[in-house]
Amino acid sequence: MKQIILFDGACNVCDKSVQFILSNDPKANFAFASQQSTIGKELMAQYSVRDVNSLILLDGLTYYTKSTAVLMICRKLKFPWNLASFFQLIPTSIRDSMYEVIAKNRYRFGRKETCMLLTPDERKRFLD
């Protein structure tokens, strides 16, 4: 079963992150859905996700947010990005405080007005 990444579909930083994951996940470990989409909202309700100011990684019956989600994603990316998972040795409170600074300021990098163009293979990885 693929892990699912829920992202803010209006955020340029999130868009670039999804593009980065797509290009560094040759095994296609992840599927994607915008938090604003119908399926994104349904999944967030199903998992009882309350922290929506974060990238969310759904994994089986659990979910991860903030820096833990990012580092869990990095584990599955190709070398050298998978080495970033070692940052899990840093206490979560410190990692999350750094994540929150970026999350609070993410719209300073702009908002998305249009969807990114995907190849047919990439399109298959997005949930409708």
mmCIF file of N, CA and C in Angstrom:
data_model
loop_
_atom_site.group_PDB
_atom_site.id
_atom_site.type_symbol
_atom_site.label_atom_id
_atom_site.label_comp_id
_atom_site.label_asym_id
_atom_site.label_seq_id
_atom_site.Cartn_x
_atom_site.Cartn_y
_atom_site.Cartn_z
ATOM 1 N N MET A 1 0.830 -1.174 0.000
ATOM 2 C CA MET A 1 0.000 0.000 0.000
ATOM 3 C C MET A 1 0.885 1.252 0.000
ATOM 4 N N LYS A 2 0.594 2.177 -0.884
ATOM 5 C CA LYS A 2 1.348 3.414 -0.945
ATOM 6 C C LYS A 2 0.980 4.311 0.225
ATOM 7 N N GLN A 3 1.965 5.066 0.661
ATOM 8 C CA GLN A 3 1.695 6.109 1.627
ATOM 9 C C GLN A 3 1.116 7.292 0.855
ATOM 10 N N ILE A 4 0.286 8.070 1.522
ATOM 11 C CA ILE A 4 -0.376 9.195 0.862
ATOM 12 C C ILE A 4 0.104 10.493 1.495
ATOM 13 N N ILE A 5 0.495 11.422 0.638
ATOM 14 C CA ILE A 5 0.913 12.740 1.086
ATOM 15 C C ILE A 5 -0.207 13.724 0.781
ATOM 16 N N LEU A 6 -0.709 14.381 1.825
ATOM 17 C CA LEU A 6 -1.707 15.432 1.672
ATOM 18 C C LEU A 6 -0.982 16.772 1.787
ATOM 19 N N PHE A 7 -1.173 17.622 0.789
ATOM 20 C CA PHE A 7 -0.447 18.885 0.740
ATOM 21 C C PHE A 7 -1.405 20.034 0.476
ATOM 22 N N ASP A 8 -0.958 21.232 0.781
ATOM 23 C CA ASP A 8 -1.738 22.448 0.528
ATOM 24 C C ASP A 8 -1.620 22.758 -0.961
ATOM 25 N N GLY A 9 -2.681 22.558 -1.687
ATOM 26 C CA GLY A 9 -2.665 22.724 -3.138
ATOM 27 C C GLY A 9 -2.531 24.161 -3.605
ATOM 28 N N ALA A 10 -2.676 25.127 -2.702
ATOM 29 C CA ALA A 10 -2.570 26.532 -3.082
ATOM 30 C C ALA A 10 -1.191 27.111 -2.764
ATOM 31 N N CYS A 11 -0.332 26.332 -2.174
ATOM 32 C CA CYS A 11 0.959 26.808 -1.672
ATOM 33 C C CYS A 11 2.090 26.484 -2.645
ATOM 34 N N ASN A 12 2.848 27.516 -3.043
ATOM 35 C CA ASN A 12 3.979 27.300 -3.946
ATOM 36 C C ASN A 12 5.069 26.436 -3.318
ATOM 37 N N VAL A 13 5.323 26.614 -2.029
ATOM 38 C CA VAL A 13 6.329 25.802 -1.350
ATOM 39 C C VAL A 13 5.904 24.333 -1.362
ATOM 40 N N CYS A 14 4.627 24.088 -1.100
ATOM 41 C CA CYS A 14 4.110 22.717 -1.110
ATOM 42 C C CYS A 14 4.187 22.120 -2.509
ATOM 43 N N ASP A 15 3.854 22.922 -3.512
ATOM 44 C CA ASP A 15 3.921 22.479 -4.900
ATOM 45 C C ASP A 15 5.341 22.064 -5.257
ATOM 46 N N LYS A 16 6.308 22.890 -4.900
ATOM 47 C CA LYS A 16 7.720 22.565 -5.177
ATOM 48 C C LYS A 16 8.147 21.322 -4.406
ATOM 49 N N SER A 17 7.623 21.149 -3.209
ATOM 50 C CA SER A 17 7.942 19.952 -2.417
ATOM 51 C C SER A 17 7.407 18.696 -3.089
ATOM 52 N N VAL A 18 6.185 18.769 -3.587
ATOM 53 C CA VAL A 18 5.600 17.622 -4.290
ATOM 54 C C VAL A 18 6.411 17.311 -5.538
ATOM 55 N N GLN A 19 6.792 18.326 -6.287
ATOM 56 C CA GLN A 19 7.613 18.110 -7.485
ATOM 57 C C GLN A 19 8.948 17.475 -7.115
ATOM 58 N N PHE A 20 9.542 17.926 -6.007
ATOM 59 C CA PHE A 20 10.798 17.363 -5.538
ATOM 60 C C PHE A 20 10.631 15.881 -5.188
ATOM 61 N N ILE A 21 9.562 15.574 -4.475
ATOM 62 C CA ILE A 21 9.315 14.174 -4.098
ATOM 63 C C ILE A 21 9.113 13.319 -5.347
ATOM 64 N N LEU A 22 8.319 13.802 -6.289
ATOM 65 C CA LEU A 22 8.090 13.060 -7.530
ATOM 66 C C LEU A 22 9.401 12.733 -8.235
ATOM 67 N N SER A 23 10.310 13.684 -8.282
ATOM 68 C CA SER A 23 11.559 13.463 -9.009
ATOM 69 C C SER A 23 12.590 12.656 -8.224
ATOM 70 N N ASN A 24 12.372 12.483 -6.934
ATOM 71 C CA ASN A 24 13.331 11.733 -6.110
ATOM 72 C C ASN A 24 12.748 10.470 -5.492
ATOM 73 N N ASP A 25 11.623 10.034 -6.006
ATOM 74 C CA ASP A 25 10.941 8.823 -5.530
ATOM 75 C C ASP A 25 10.776 7.857 -6.708
ATOM 76 N N PRO A 26 11.883 7.290 -7.193
ATOM 77 C CA PRO A 26 11.794 6.434 -8.380
ATOM 78 C C PRO A 26 10.958 5.169 -8.176
ATOM 79 N N LYS A 27 10.768 4.747 -6.940
ATOM 80 C CA LYS A 27 9.958 3.554 -6.673
ATOM 81 C C LYS A 27 8.473 3.882 -6.529
ATOM 82 N N ALA A 28 8.123 5.145 -6.674
ATOM 83 C CA ALA A 28 6.725 5.591 -6.579
ATOM 84 C C ALA A 28 6.076 5.106 -5.280
ATOM 85 N N ASN A 29 6.732 5.375 -4.179
ATOM 86 C CA ASN A 29 6.230 4.983 -2.859
ATOM 87 C C ASN A 29 5.017 5.784 -2.411
ATOM 88 N N PHE A 30 4.847 6.982 -2.993
ATOM 89 C CA PHE A 30 3.843 7.898 -2.500
ATOM 90 C C PHE A 30 2.770 8.211 -3.525
ATOM 91 N N ALA A 31 1.559 8.377 -3.012
ATOM 92 C CA ALA A 31 0.451 8.938 -3.784
ATOM 93 C C ALA A 31 0.191 10.310 -3.167
ATOM 94 N N PHE A 32 -0.500 11.171 -3.902
ATOM 95 C CA PHE A 32 -0.678 12.555 -3.472
ATOM 96 C C PHE A 32 -2.129 12.987 -3.583
ATOM 97 N N ALA A 33 -2.518 13.899 -2.699
ATOM 98 C CA ALA A 33 -3.831 14.543 -2.791
ATOM 99 C C ALA A 33 -3.721 15.916 -2.139
ATOM 100 N N SER A 34 -4.379 16.864 -2.738
ATOM 101 C CA SER A 34 -4.456 18.196 -2.158
ATOM 102 C C SER A 34 -5.391 18.150 -0.955
ATOM 103 N N GLN A 35 -5.053 18.883 0.078
ATOM 104 C CA GLN A 35 -5.923 18.958 1.252
ATOM 105 C C GLN A 35 -7.250 19.616 0.915
ATOM 106 N N GLN A 36 -7.288 20.412 -0.138
ATOM 107 C CA GLN A 36 -8.516 21.104 -0.522
ATOM 108 C C GLN A 36 -9.424 20.246 -1.400
ATOM 109 N N SER A 37 -8.892 19.131 -1.916
ATOM 110 C CA SER A 37 -9.690 18.273 -2.792
ATOM 111 C C SER A 37 -10.715 17.481 -1.980
ATOM 112 N N THR A 38 -11.694 16.945 -2.674
ATOM 113 C CA THR A 38 -12.718 16.130 -2.005
ATOM 114 C C THR A 38 -12.082 14.932 -1.316
ATOM 115 N N ILE A 39 -11.203 14.215 -2.022
ATOM 116 C CA ILE A 39 -10.560 13.034 -1.422
ATOM 117 C C ILE A 39 -9.650 13.446 -0.274
ATOM 118 N N GLY A 40 -8.977 14.593 -0.398
ATOM 119 C CA GLY A 40 -8.127 15.084 0.687
ATOM 120 C C GLY A 40 -8.921 15.361 1.943
ATOM 121 N N LYS A 41 -10.054 16.026 1.787
ATOM 122 C CA LYS A 41 -10.926 16.317 2.932
ATOM 123 C C LYS A 41 -11.476 15.039 3.547
ATOM 124 N N GLU A 42 -11.842 14.075 2.688
ATOM 125 C CA GLU A 42 -12.370 12.795 3.192
ATOM 126 C C GLU A 42 -11.300 12.042 3.982
ATOM 127 N N LEU A 43 -10.085 12.022 3.469
ATOM 128 C CA LEU A 43 -9.000 11.322 4.163
ATOM 129 C C LEU A 43 -8.664 12.009 5.488
ATOM 130 N N MET A 44 -8.661 13.329 5.496
ATOM 131 C CA MET A 44 -8.385 14.036 6.744
ATOM 132 C C MET A 44 -9.467 13.741 7.786
ATOM 133 N N ALA A 45 -10.706 13.657 7.360
ATOM 134 C CA ALA A 45 -11.795 13.314 8.280
ATOM 135 C C ALA A 45 -11.662 11.866 8.752
ATOM 136 N N GLN A 46 -11.344 10.975 7.832
ATOM 137 C CA GLN A 46 -11.196 9.551 8.165
ATOM 138 C C GLN A 46 -10.093 9.343 9.204
ATOM 139 N N TYR A 47 -8.989 10.072 9.076
ATOM 140 C CA TYR A 47 -7.862 9.938 9.999
ATOM 141 C C TYR A 47 -7.973 10.881 11.200
ATOM 142 N N SER A 48 -9.035 11.677 11.263
ATOM 143 C CA SER A 48 -9.236 12.655 12.331
ATOM 144 C C SER A 48 -8.060 13.620 12.440
ATOM 145 N N VAL A 49 -7.579 14.071 11.293
ATOM 146 C CA VAL A 49 -6.463 15.016 11.258
ATOM 147 C C VAL A 49 -6.974 16.385 11.676
ATOM 148 N N ARG A 50 -6.315 16.971 12.645
ATOM 149 C CA ARG A 50 -6.720 18.288 13.133
ATOM 150 C C ARG A 50 -5.701 19.361 12.768
ATOM 151 N N ASP A 51 -4.475 18.974 12.519
ATOM 152 C CA ASP A 51 -3.394 19.917 12.238
ATOM 153 C C ASP A 51 -3.256 20.091 10.726
ATOM 154 N N VAL A 52 -4.000 21.037 10.170
ATOM 155 C CA VAL A 52 -3.979 21.201 8.714
ATOM 156 C C VAL A 52 -2.940 22.222 8.249
ATOM 157 N N ASN A 53 -2.213 22.850 9.149
ATOM 158 C CA ASN A 53 -1.152 23.778 8.770
ATOM 159 C C ASN A 53 0.152 23.006 8.606
ATOM 160 N N SER A 54 0.048 21.866 7.910
ATOM 161 C CA SER A 54 1.188 20.982 7.781
ATOM 162 C C SER A 54 1.009 20.043 6.594
ATOM 163 N N LEU A 55 2.110 19.626 6.060
ATOM 164 C CA LEU A 55 2.119 18.496 5.148
ATOM 165 C C LEU A 55 1.713 17.288 5.988
ATOM 166 N N ILE A 56 0.944 16.383 5.426
ATOM 167 C CA ILE A 56 0.462 15.231 6.190
ATOM 168 C C ILE A 56 0.828 13.961 5.441
ATOM 169 N N LEU A 57 1.405 13.011 6.144
ATOM 170 C CA LEU A 57 1.742 11.709 5.572
ATOM 171 C C LEU A 57 0.837 10.660 6.199
ATOM 172 N N LEU A 58 0.012 10.024 5.373
ATOM 173 C CA LEU A 58 -0.856 8.947 5.843
ATOM 174 C C LEU A 58 -0.135 7.632 5.597
ATOM 175 N N ASP A 59 -0.028 6.835 6.642
ATOM 176 C CA ASP A 59 0.720 5.581 6.563
ATOM 177 C C ASP A 59 -0.060 4.503 7.313
ATOM 178 N N GLY A 60 -0.747 3.669 6.555
ATOM 179 C CA GLY A 60 -1.550 2.633 7.193
ATOM 180 C C GLY A 60 -2.656 3.241 8.016
ATOM 181 N N LEU A 61 -2.666 2.958 9.311
ATOM 182 C CA LEU A 61 -3.712 3.462 10.190
ATOM 183 C C LEU A 61 -3.305 4.722 10.937
ATOM 184 N N THR A 62 -2.110 5.223 10.671
ATOM 185 C CA THR A 62 -1.624 6.396 11.396
ATOM 186 C C THR A 62 -1.257 7.514 10.424
ATOM 187 N N TYR A 63 -0.998 8.670 10.968
ATOM 188 C CA TYR A 63 -0.547 9.785 10.143
ATOM 189 C C TYR A 63 0.546 10.556 10.874
ATOM 190 N N TYR A 64 1.333 11.263 10.069
ATOM 191 C CA TYR A 64 2.428 12.077 10.584
ATOM 192 C C TYR A 64 2.263 13.491 10.044
ATOM 193 N N THR A 65 2.673 14.471 10.842
ATOM 194 C CA THR A 65 2.603 15.866 10.421
ATOM 195 C C THR A 65 3.956 16.528 10.665
ATOM 196 N N LYS A 66 4.062 17.742 10.159
ATOM 197 C CA LYS A 66 5.201 18.623 10.370
ATOM 198 C C LYS A 66 6.521 17.939 10.029
ATOM 199 N N SER A 67 7.536 18.152 10.862
ATOM 200 C CA SER A 67 8.871 17.651 10.535
ATOM 201 C C SER A 67 8.931 16.126 10.503
ATOM 202 N N THR A 68 8.137 15.475 11.308
ATOM 203 C CA THR A 68 8.144 14.007 11.300
ATOM 204 C C THR A 68 7.646 13.483 9.962
ATOM 205 N N ALA A 69 6.610 14.108 9.404
ATOM 206 C CA ALA A 69 6.120 13.705 8.073
ATOM 207 C C ALA A 69 7.212 13.884 7.028
ATOM 208 N N VAL A 70 7.881 15.035 7.070
ATOM 209 C CA VAL A 70 8.946 15.309 6.095
ATOM 210 C C VAL A 70 10.058 14.266 6.195
ATOM 211 N N LEU A 71 10.481 13.968 7.405
ATOM 212 C CA LEU A 71 11.586 13.020 7.581
ATOM 213 C C LEU A 71 11.173 11.585 7.245
ATOM 214 N N MET A 72 9.929 11.229 7.507
ATOM 215 C CA MET A 72 9.438 9.904 7.111
ATOM 216 C C MET A 72 9.398 9.787 5.586
ATOM 217 N N ILE A 73 9.062 10.870 4.911
ATOM 218 C CA ILE A 73 9.075 10.884 3.451
ATOM 219 C C ILE A 73 10.510 10.740 2.955
ATOM 220 N N CYS A 74 11.424 11.484 3.562
ATOM 221 C CA CYS A 74 12.832 11.434 3.135
ATOM 222 C C CYS A 74 13.401 10.022 3.190
ATOM 223 N N ARG A 75 12.971 9.240 4.159
ATOM 224 C CA ARG A 75 13.442 7.849 4.275
ATOM 225 C C ARG A 75 13.291 7.071 2.977
ATOM 226 N N LYS A 76 12.233 7.369 2.230
ATOM 227 C CA LYS A 76 11.921 6.598 1.026
ATOM 228 C C LYS A 76 12.461 7.227 -0.253
ATOM 229 N N LEU A 77 13.101 8.385 -0.138
ATOM 230 C CA LEU A 77 13.641 9.037 -1.323
ATOM 231 C C LEU A 77 15.010 8.457 -1.663
ATOM 232 N N LYS A 78 15.455 8.731 -2.886
ATOM 233 C CA LYS A 78 16.749 8.211 -3.309
ATOM 234 C C LYS A 78 17.884 8.950 -2.604
ATOM 235 N N PHE A 79 19.044 8.325 -2.625
ATOM 236 C CA PHE A 79 20.255 8.891 -2.055
ATOM 237 C C PHE A 79 20.589 10.185 -2.776
ATOM 238 N N PRO A 80 21.013 11.223 -2.127
ATOM 239 C CA PRO A 80 21.385 11.373 -0.716
ATOM 240 C C PRO A 80 20.249 11.859 0.176
ATOM 241 N N TRP A 81 19.076 12.112 -0.409
ATOM 242 C CA TRP A 81 17.964 12.697 0.346
ATOM 243 C C TRP A 81 17.477 11.793 1.466
ATOM 244 N N ASN A 82 17.646 10.488 1.310
ATOM 245 C CA ASN A 82 17.217 9.572 2.366
ATOM 246 C C ASN A 82 18.032 9.745 3.646
ATOM 247 N N LEU A 83 19.218 10.322 3.528
ATOM 248 C CA LEU A 83 20.042 10.554 4.718
ATOM 249 C C LEU A 83 19.451 11.617 5.642
ATOM 250 N N ALA A 84 18.576 12.449 5.126
ATOM 251 C CA ALA A 84 17.936 13.485 5.952
ATOM 252 C C ALA A 84 17.131 12.877 7.094
ATOM 253 N N SER A 85 16.745 11.619 6.949
ATOM 254 C CA SER A 85 15.968 10.976 8.009
ATOM 255 C C SER A 85 16.747 10.918 9.331
ATOM 256 N N PHE A 86 18.055 11.085 9.273
ATOM 257 C CA PHE A 86 18.854 11.102 10.503
ATOM 258 C C PHE A 86 18.523 12.308 11.386
ATOM 259 N N PHE A 87 17.895 13.334 10.813
ATOM 260 C CA PHE A 87 17.487 14.486 11.610
ATOM 261 C C PHE A 87 16.406 14.114 12.621
ATOM 262 N N GLN A 88 15.884 12.894 12.544
ATOM 263 C CA GLN A 88 14.913 12.453 13.551
ATOM 264 C C GLN A 88 15.565 12.321 14.923
ATOM 265 N N LEU A 89 16.889 12.348 14.964
ATOM 266 C CA LEU A 89 17.595 12.312 16.243
ATOM 267 C C LEU A 89 17.433 13.628 17.006
ATOM 268 N N ILE A 90 17.089 14.698 16.299
ATOM 269 C CA ILE A 90 16.828 15.990 16.931
ATOM 270 C C ILE A 90 15.441 15.912 17.580
ATOM 271 N N PRO A 91 15.288 16.429 18.777
ATOM 272 C CA PRO A 91 13.973 16.374 19.434
ATOM 273 C C PRO A 91 12.869 16.989 18.558
ATOM 274 N N THR A 92 11.714 16.349 18.575
ATOM 275 C CA THR A 92 10.579 16.769 17.748
ATOM 276 C C THR A 92 10.207 18.225 17.996
ATOM 277 N N SER A 93 10.244 18.671 19.237
ATOM 278 C CA SER A 93 9.854 20.051 19.530
ATOM 279 C C SER A 93 10.753 21.046 18.803
ATOM 280 N N ILE A 94 12.027 20.772 18.701
ATOM 281 C CA ILE A 94 12.957 21.663 17.992
ATOM 282 C C ILE A 94 12.691 21.595 16.492
ATOM 283 N N ARG A 95 12.569 20.375 15.963
ATOM 284 C CA ARG A 95 12.302 20.208 14.527
ATOM 285 C C ARG A 95 10.997 20.880 14.135
ATOM 286 N N ASP A 96 9.953 20.663 14.929
ATOM 287 C CA ASP A 96 8.638 21.229 14.603
ATOM 288 C C ASP A 96 8.619 22.746 14.701
ATOM 289 N N SER A 97 9.398 23.313 15.625
ATOM 290 C CA SER A 97 9.427 24.778 15.708
ATOM 291 C C SER A 97 10.041 25.362 14.440
ATOM 292 N N MET A 98 11.037 24.711 13.875
ATOM 293 C CA MET A 98 11.628 25.163 12.613
ATOM 294 C C MET A 98 10.622 24.978 11.474
ATOM 295 N N TYR A 99 9.914 23.861 11.476
ATOM 296 C CA TYR A 99 8.899 23.604 10.455
ATOM 297 C C TYR A 99 7.808 24.676 10.505
ATOM 298 N N GLU A 100 7.376 25.022 11.700
ATOM 299 C CA GLU A 100 6.287 25.988 11.865
ATOM 300 C C GLU A 100 6.650 27.378 11.350
ATOM 301 N N VAL A 101 7.915 27.757 11.457
ATOM 302 C CA VAL A 101 8.346 29.052 10.916
ATOM 303 C C VAL A 101 8.125 29.064 9.402
ATOM 304 N N ILE A 102 8.506 27.989 8.740
ATOM 305 C CA ILE A 102 8.321 27.888 7.285
ATOM 306 C C ILE A 102 6.827 27.834 6.960
ATOM 307 N N ALA A 103 6.080 27.017 7.683
ATOM 308 C CA ALA A 103 4.649 26.852 7.406
ATOM 309 C C ALA A 103 3.885 28.166 7.564
ATOM 310 N N LYS A 104 4.217 28.932 8.572
ATOM 311 C CA LYS A 104 3.514 30.194 8.806
ATOM 312 C C LYS A 104 3.814 31.228 7.733
ATOM 313 N N ASN A 105 4.954 31.111 7.090
ATOM 314 C CA ASN A 105 5.378 32.092 6.091
ATOM 315 C C ASN A 105 5.319 31.565 4.664
ATOM 316 N N ARG A 106 4.723 30.410 4.459
ATOM 317 C CA ARG A 106 4.764 29.767 3.150
ATOM 318 C C ARG A 106 4.077 30.560 2.045
ATOM 319 N N TYR A 107 3.071 31.334 2.362
ATOM 320 C CA TYR A 107 2.379 32.098 1.323
ATOM 321 C C TYR A 107 3.156 33.334 0.883
ATOM 322 N N ARG A 108 4.213 33.655 1.599
ATOM 323 C CA ARG A 108 5.084 34.739 1.140
ATOM 324 C C ARG A 108 5.773 34.363 -0.171
ATOM 325 N N PHE A 109 5.839 33.074 -0.435
ATOM 326 C CA PHE A 109 6.437 32.573 -1.675
ATOM 327 C C PHE A 109 5.398 32.464 -2.784
ATOM 328 N N GLY A 110 4.195 32.918 -2.510
ATOM 329 C CA GLY A 110 3.130 32.938 -3.500
ATOM 330 C C GLY A 110 2.123 31.823 -3.301
ATOM 331 N N ARG A 111 1.014 32.006 -4.016
ATOM 332 C CA ARG A 111 -0.066 31.011 -4.014
ATOM 333 C C ARG A 111 -0.239 30.488 -5.424
ATOM 334 N N LYS A 112 -0.700 29.262 -5.524
ATOM 335 C CA LYS A 112 -0.931 28.629 -6.819
ATOM 336 C C LYS A 112 -2.306 29.023 -7.336
ATOM 337 N N GLU A 113 -2.340 29.457 -8.559
ATOM 338 C CA GLU A 113 -3.615 29.758 -9.221
ATOM 339 C C GLU A 113 -3.985 28.639 -10.193
ATOM 340 N N THR A 114 -2.976 27.881 -10.629
ATOM 341 C CA THR A 114 -3.203 26.786 -11.571
ATOM 342 C C THR A 114 -2.489 25.547 -11.066
ATOM 343 N N CYS A 115 -2.920 24.405 -11.562
ATOM 344 C CA CYS A 115 -2.298 23.141 -11.182
ATOM 345 C C CYS A 115 -1.021 22.933 -11.984
ATOM 346 N N MET A 116 -0.096 22.174 -11.393
ATOM 347 C CA MET A 116 1.135 21.863 -12.102
ATOM 348 C C MET A 116 0.831 20.897 -13.246
ATOM 349 N N LEU A 117 1.649 20.953 -14.280
ATOM 350 C CA LEU A 117 1.507 20.029 -15.397
ATOM 351 C C LEU A 117 2.214 18.732 -15.047
ATOM 352 N N LEU A 118 1.524 17.627 -15.203
ATOM 353 C CA LEU A 118 2.058 16.324 -14.834
ATOM 354 C C LEU A 118 2.187 15.437 -16.055
ATOM 355 N N THR A 119 3.184 14.554 -16.000
ATOM 356 C CA THR A 119 3.284 13.536 -17.025
ATOM 357 C C THR A 119 2.196 12.498 -16.738
ATOM 358 N N PRO A 120 1.861 11.662 -17.714
ATOM 359 C CA PRO A 120 0.849 10.620 -17.441
ATOM 360 C C PRO A 120 1.214 9.716 -16.268
ATOM 361 N N ASP A 121 2.488 9.373 -16.127
ATOM 362 C CA ASP A 121 2.906 8.522 -14.990
ATOM 363 C C ASP A 121 2.749 9.258 -13.662
ATOM 364 N N GLU A 122 3.089 10.541 -13.644
ATOM 365 C CA GLU A 122 2.923 11.316 -12.416
ATOM 366 C C GLU A 122 1.440 11.473 -12.087
ATOM 367 N N ARG A 123 0.617 11.682 -13.086
ATOM 368 C CA ARG A 123 -0.829 11.878 -12.894
ATOM 369 C C ARG A 123 -1.461 10.677 -12.175
ATOM 370 N N LYS A 124 -0.959 9.482 -12.476
ATOM 371 C CA LYS A 124 -1.492 8.257 -11.856
ATOM 372 C C LYS A 124 -1.270 8.252 -10.333
ATOM 373 N N ARG A 125 -0.328 9.026 -9.864
ATOM 374 C CA ARG A 125 0.011 9.027 -8.443
ATOM 375 C C ARG A 125 -0.835 10.012 -7.638
ATOM 376 N N PHE A 126 -1.699 10.776 -8.328
ATOM 377 C CA PHE A 126 -2.553 11.743 -7.645
ATOM 378 C C PHE A 126 -3.950 11.184 -7.507
ATOM 379 N N LEU A 127 -4.487 11.282 -6.296
ATOM 380 C CA LEU A 127 -5.819 10.764 -6.010
ATOM 381 C C LEU A 127 -6.864 11.796 -6.406
ATOM 382 N N ASP A 128 -7.942 11.348 -7.006
ATOM 383 C CA ASP A 128 -9.026 12.246 -7.403
ATOM 384 C C ASP A 128 -10.167 12.186 -6.424
#
